[in-house]
Amino acid sequence: MSLSVFSHFKLSSRGDSSDGGVVRLISAKDAHTDESIQLKYIKQKTVGTGTFGTVIQAKLIPDHNDQVAIKQVLQDKRYKNRELEILRTLDHPNICHLRYYFYKQEDDKKYTKRTKAPKTYLNLVMDFMPETLYSVSQLYTKSKQRMPRLNVKLYIYQLFRALAYCHHMGICHRDIKPQNLLVDSRTGVLKLCDFGSAKRLVSGESNVAYICSRYYRAPELILGATIYTTAIDLWSAGCVMAELLMGRPLFLGKSSMDQLVEIIKILGTPPSTSCKHSLSVIQKLPRIEPKPLSQVIRTSSPDALNLMAALLQYDPGRRITAIEAMAHPYFDELRLSPTASASSSSSMASMPSLAASSLSSVGGPSLFDFTPQELMIRPDLKSKLVPMFSVVID
């Protein structure tokens, strides 16, 4: 199974090996206390390369079982790195944890004549996860199977939990897609990663519209909105959910405007009230009636279709929020007693279906260990979110 780690990076086809077990010693800082430490690690392999840098898999010393991913990004010293600043404020079981960070200059030996100062790279030392949701879903697609329904619920629920936390802190991820969702298919744990496009949104403040990967881009972004909300992440989440259920992306546009065409083919023409900033564009569009989602995603349950319909709303203000999505009846199966949940998963497909015991096993997904901060997002939903058998962290 692929060891892809961050979506901005192309997977290494060579599977670069380690550098002979060489122990590297580097001065680093704890991401949350800013305490200086001496970090020792052994590089195992390069797992991704791209325009923005490199991702390597490494083992921390002395605990050889402690694997991490080190994301190396070219740093412009004139600016603060937004991803670093955001990750340092986040602490959530469904968000890839930033442990340490350090800066390192490139090797001068690579150059015989230098006209500029050596480039500086920011290194983010993070939790390592063996797969992405994309790589896992591709296994099912290639074997002409659909991901088991309980697996879909487990993964999508954890995505909503991560988004509810981020959005409560005013952070919009702006690039939700399967490649940015790290998973361990053995335990069912999902963690949101790659905050390179993330931003703290300020009400009324203009932002770049050309953001988010095309298949998951909200219609207001396609139509050029520069003032938007965290609701763009919920549209993307709806697209991810549909993709897991269908085995392919729901909207397969070949360009930005073709993406809008593909959306209209299914959801119909946007109402003029949904994107007031693009009223002139909408008024020129042909009037297309929406298709029932049940005709497009035929294998889905009524609850699944209802949730996706609530996410895939043209009007951002009408989209369901992440915390509301967690309380949706679609996820009621997860809120059964552990015994009942295990029983309901017994009919799941075997490749690579999550074990029935993963709902309550050590190292499996912790679905209901809510902090008071999480429950404060919508206190009125607490009775729905917290099952009777669960315990809330004080």
XYZ file of C-alpha atoms in Angstrom:
394
model
C 0.000 0.000 0.000
C 1.238 3.468 -0.875
C 3.092 5.497 1.704
C 1.843 8.842 0.401
C 1.919 11.471 3.116
C 1.145 14.947 1.798
C -0.875 15.778 -1.297
C 1.369 18.545 -2.608
C 4.110 15.969 -3.041
C 4.470 13.445 -5.818
C 5.038 9.929 -4.569
C 8.549 8.650 -5.061
C 8.459 5.811 -7.583
C 11.942 4.674 -6.598
C 11.086 4.160 -2.940
C 14.367 5.804 -1.943
C 16.093 3.833 0.786
C 17.638 5.096 3.982
C 21.075 6.689 4.131
C 22.759 3.657 5.660
C 21.350 4.062 9.165
C 23.210 7.338 9.728
C 22.022 9.029 12.911
C 21.338 12.700 12.323
C 21.539 15.148 15.206
C 19.781 18.463 14.777
C 18.838 21.383 17.010
C 15.055 21.623 16.969
C 12.227 23.178 18.939
C 9.216 21.617 20.574
C 6.278 22.780 18.485
C 4.095 23.649 21.470
C 6.499 24.797 24.197
C 9.192 26.228 21.903
C 11.754 24.516 24.124
C 15.050 23.810 22.347
C 15.955 20.131 22.059
C 18.510 17.906 20.367
C 16.620 15.721 17.917
C 18.126 12.440 16.745
C 16.674 10.528 13.837
C 17.492 8.033 11.109
C 16.136 8.694 7.645
C 14.291 5.651 6.309
C 13.118 6.756 2.900
C 11.848 9.645 0.834
C 8.106 9.169 0.481
C 7.242 12.289 -1.499
C 8.795 15.047 -3.574
C 7.316 18.091 -5.261
C 7.459 21.803 -5.984
C 7.276 22.703 -2.308
C 9.980 20.349 -1.066
C 10.284 16.804 0.202
C 8.690 14.459 2.725
C 10.796 11.778 4.362
C 9.931 8.935 6.700
C 12.253 8.709 9.693
C 12.734 6.929 13.015
C 13.399 8.924 16.144
C 16.269 7.838 18.392
C 16.370 6.129 20.871
C 12.865 4.740 20.257
C 13.232 3.038 16.880
C 9.524 2.239 16.809
C 8.629 5.936 16.861
C 8.178 6.786 13.193
C 7.660 10.335 11.994
C 7.191 12.183 8.742
C 9.450 15.186 8.169
C 8.049 17.706 5.725
C 10.777 19.935 4.294
C 9.526 23.226 2.828
C 11.521 26.070 1.282
C 11.282 28.997 3.674
C 11.297 32.681 2.780
C 12.733 34.367 5.866
C 10.827 37.547 5.039
C 7.574 35.855 5.974
C 6.260 33.666 8.741
C 5.199 30.206 7.650
C 1.421 30.115 8.010
C 1.302 26.321 8.177
C 3.734 26.278 11.097
C 1.845 28.996 12.938
C -1.473 27.184 12.528
C -0.202 23.695 13.362
C 1.361 24.953 16.588
C -2.093 25.956 17.827
C -3.817 22.668 16.974
C -4.185 19.700 19.305
C -6.777 17.180 18.211
C -6.876 13.386 17.733
C -8.013 13.752 14.119
C -5.379 16.274 13.069
C -1.829 15.261 12.220
C 0.205 16.293 15.249
C 3.197 18.600 14.811
C 5.873 17.516 17.288
C 8.962 19.550 16.463
C 10.291 21.939 13.870
C 13.701 23.116 12.789
C 15.362 25.153 10.058
C 18.170 23.816 7.934
C 20.229 25.351 5.154
C 20.880 23.377 2.003
C 24.256 21.748 1.533
C 26.829 24.210 0.148
C 28.667 21.284 -1.455
C 26.009 21.193 -4.148
C 27.328 24.456 -5.550
C 30.725 25.390 -6.989
C 29.833 29.003 -7.672
C 27.311 30.625 -5.397
C 25.771 33.937 -6.256
C 23.072 33.809 -3.598
C 22.852 32.808 0.042
C 22.053 29.146 0.731
C 18.359 28.342 0.722
C 16.732 27.679 4.077
C 14.222 24.883 4.587
C 11.639 24.623 7.331
C 11.330 21.046 8.588
C 8.058 19.979 10.206
C 8.333 16.774 12.260
C 4.894 15.189 12.395
C 3.059 11.977 13.172
C 3.585 9.349 10.493
C 0.559 7.616 9.029
C 1.016 4.763 6.539
C -1.704 5.611 4.021
C -4.037 8.252 2.656
C -7.760 7.895 2.219
C -7.096 8.179 -1.507
C -4.689 5.227 -1.570
C -7.095 3.105 0.468
C -10.076 3.967 -1.732
C -8.038 3.172 -4.848
C -7.517 -0.379 -3.594
C -11.258 -0.902 -3.607
C -11.657 0.750 -7.000
C -8.980 -1.427 -8.598
C -10.576 -4.556 -7.159
C -14.021 -3.369 -8.383
C -15.367 -3.197 -4.857
C -16.965 -0.450 -2.805
C -15.588 0.628 0.533
C -17.667 -0.986 3.326
C -20.321 1.380 4.617
C -19.043 1.328 8.206
C -15.548 2.238 7.018
C -16.998 5.230 5.170
C -18.865 6.323 8.285
C -15.791 5.988 10.490
C -13.577 7.998 8.164
C -16.071 10.720 7.301
C -17.132 11.152 10.931
C -13.513 11.754 11.938
C -13.135 14.265 9.097
C -16.127 16.214 10.398
C -14.729 16.105 13.914
C -11.435 17.576 12.705
C -13.274 20.273 10.741
C -15.557 21.156 13.651
C -12.469 21.762 15.789
C -10.663 23.804 13.111
C -13.699 25.896 12.230
C -14.380 26.646 15.894
C -10.873 28.125 15.987
C -11.576 30.181 12.872
C -9.309 28.060 10.668
C -10.394 27.090 7.173
C -8.365 24.220 5.680
C -9.125 25.158 2.049
C -7.844 21.924 0.520
C -9.980 19.046 1.767
C -9.526 15.983 -0.455
C -8.767 12.264 0.020
C -5.034 12.830 -0.493
C -4.978 15.149 2.534
C -6.611 12.626 4.852
C -4.062 10.307 6.412
C -5.355 6.958 7.625
C -4.307 3.693 9.173
C -6.628 1.114 7.636
C -5.737 -1.410 10.353
C -7.249 0.726 13.096
C -9.573 3.055 11.202
C -7.876 6.208 12.519
C -8.043 9.269 10.253
C -6.030 12.475 10.612
C -6.349 15.669 8.605
C -3.004 16.891 7.244
C -1.406 19.477 4.954
C -2.326 22.889 6.292
C -0.240 24.614 3.618
C -3.356 26.289 2.197
C -5.094 26.836 5.540
C -5.927 30.293 6.821
C -7.670 31.964 9.718
C -10.614 33.643 8.054
C -11.646 37.113 9.177
C -15.228 38.167 8.524
C -15.404 40.605 5.614
C -11.732 40.184 4.723
C -10.840 39.301 1.137
C -9.103 35.998 0.366
C -7.766 34.321 -2.749
C -10.517 32.570 -4.738
C -8.282 30.180 -6.682
C -7.841 27.715 -3.849
C -8.778 24.082 -3.181
C -8.300 21.201 -5.611
C -10.702 21.307 -8.549
C -12.893 18.243 -7.908
C -13.576 19.457 -4.367
C -13.835 23.221 -5.029
C -17.002 24.906 -3.792
C -19.106 26.716 -6.417
C -18.599 30.123 -4.807
C -14.845 29.696 -5.323
C -15.328 28.672 -8.954
C -17.428 31.811 -9.461
C -14.631 33.967 -8.051
C -15.785 34.767 -4.526
C -13.024 36.368 -2.468
C -15.092 36.692 0.691
C -16.138 33.245 1.844
C -16.484 31.133 4.972
C -15.411 27.777 6.356
C -18.433 26.361 4.499
C -16.120 25.751 1.529
C -14.587 22.901 3.565
C -18.029 21.347 4.040
C -18.658 21.296 0.292
C -15.322 19.536 -0.131
C -16.227 17.044 2.607
C -19.465 16.252 0.793
C -17.487 15.564 -2.376
C -15.120 13.252 -0.472
C -18.026 11.352 1.057
C -19.657 10.887 -2.343
C -16.355 9.689 -3.803
C -15.973 6.991 -1.161
C -19.497 5.753 -1.819
C -19.197 5.880 -5.624
C -15.590 4.822 -6.093
C -14.834 7.934 -8.158
C -15.132 11.730 -7.801
C -18.692 13.053 -8.026
C -17.796 16.098 -10.145
C -15.065 15.376 -12.728
C -14.453 18.760 -14.352
C -11.607 19.149 -16.850
C -11.137 22.843 -16.037
C -12.414 25.311 -13.475
C -15.488 26.317 -15.485
C -16.065 22.759 -16.671
C -16.177 21.858 -12.985
C -19.142 24.202 -12.608
C -20.786 22.542 -15.616
C -20.376 19.107 -13.996
C -21.912 20.415 -10.780
C -24.861 21.917 -12.661
C -25.500 18.625 -14.478
C -26.329 17.038 -11.122
C -27.438 19.858 -8.815
C -29.078 22.041 -11.453
C -28.509 25.732 -12.119
C -27.523 27.735 -9.030
C -30.311 29.954 -7.692
C -29.592 33.654 -8.106
C -29.710 34.108 -4.339
C -26.844 31.656 -3.699
C -23.953 33.633 -5.230
C -24.884 37.294 -5.253
C -21.372 38.358 -6.228
C -21.749 36.418 -9.504
C -25.368 37.232 -10.266
C -24.613 38.317 -13.842
C -22.864 35.007 -14.555
C -25.639 32.897 -13.027
C -28.332 34.735 -14.979
C -26.614 33.761 -18.236
C -26.531 30.055 -17.396
C -29.081 27.713 -18.995
C -31.818 26.578 -16.644
C -31.104 22.973 -15.680
C -33.238 21.023 -13.230
C -31.435 19.105 -10.473
C -31.229 15.317 -10.464
C -32.108 13.345 -7.341
C -28.855 12.213 -5.720
C -30.373 8.749 -5.468
C -30.066 8.491 -9.266
C -26.393 9.435 -9.161
C -25.231 7.560 -6.047
C -27.437 4.503 -6.273
C -25.996 2.415 -3.455
C -26.397 4.988 -0.700
C -28.794 4.863 2.224
C -31.458 7.575 2.632
C -29.499 9.036 5.559
C -26.315 9.194 3.475
C -28.150 10.936 0.627
C -29.746 13.376 3.059
C -26.382 14.282 4.579
C -24.728 14.788 1.191
C -27.641 16.954 0.062
C -27.147 19.095 3.176
C -23.447 19.470 2.364
C -23.760 20.087 -1.381
C -25.805 23.268 -1.133
C -25.071 26.129 -3.518
C -25.783 28.656 -0.780
C -22.899 28.434 1.756
C -25.207 29.701 4.473
C -27.506 26.721 3.989
C -24.796 24.083 4.213
C -24.790 21.934 7.309
C -21.896 22.702 9.673
C -19.305 20.128 10.685
C -20.648 19.733 14.217
C -24.207 19.404 12.872
C -23.003 16.768 10.422
C -21.541 14.747 13.313
C -24.986 14.694 14.937
C -26.695 13.581 11.717
C -28.653 10.284 11.830
C -26.233 8.858 9.254
C -23.744 8.386 12.100
C -26.201 6.898 14.610
C -24.756 3.449 13.901
C -21.472 4.608 15.405
C -23.276 5.734 18.547
C -24.630 2.283 19.323
C -23.096 0.323 22.194
C -19.656 -1.133 21.340
C -21.197 -4.617 21.195
C -23.928 -3.535 18.810
C -21.452 -1.609 16.661
C -19.214 -4.639 16.429
C -22.169 -6.802 15.459
C -23.231 -4.357 12.755
C -19.770 -4.488 11.215
C -19.620 -8.270 11.004
C -20.918 -8.273 7.443
C -18.320 -5.813 6.162
C -16.140 -6.796 3.220
C -12.808 -8.310 4.131
C -10.369 -6.236 2.037
C -9.176 -4.229 3.914
C -12.249 -3.853 6.089
C -11.779 -2.548 9.600
C -11.965 -5.158 12.317
C -15.216 -5.143 14.235
C -13.307 -4.585 17.451
C -11.618 -1.425 16.133
C -14.411 0.771 17.471
C -13.340 0.096 21.022
C -9.848 -1.385 20.741
C -6.681 0.282 21.952
C -5.151 2.215 19.066
C -8.444 2.322 17.170
C -10.382 5.478 16.381
C -11.485 7.434 19.439
C -14.804 8.801 18.283
C -16.352 10.224 21.437
C -13.511 11.411 23.676
C -14.758 14.977 23.380
C -13.097 17.790 25.269
C -15.222 20.506 26.902
C -13.978 22.836 24.147
C -15.489 20.591 21.477
C -18.819 20.272 23.262
C -18.989 24.054 23.699
C -19.254 24.464 19.929
C -22.923 23.439 20.093
C -23.990 22.625 23.665
C -27.489 21.817 22.423
C -26.103 18.832 20.492
C -24.261 17.252 23.431
C -26.979 14.697 24.164
C -26.888 13.616 20.522
C -23.105 13.544 20.140
C -22.154 11.712 23.340
C -23.361 8.082 23.553
C -24.425 6.699 26.918
C -21.403 4.369 27.043
C -18.903 7.162 26.353
C -16.936 9.345 28.763
C -16.218 13.030 28.194
C -12.703 14.271 29.013
C -12.636 16.891 31.768
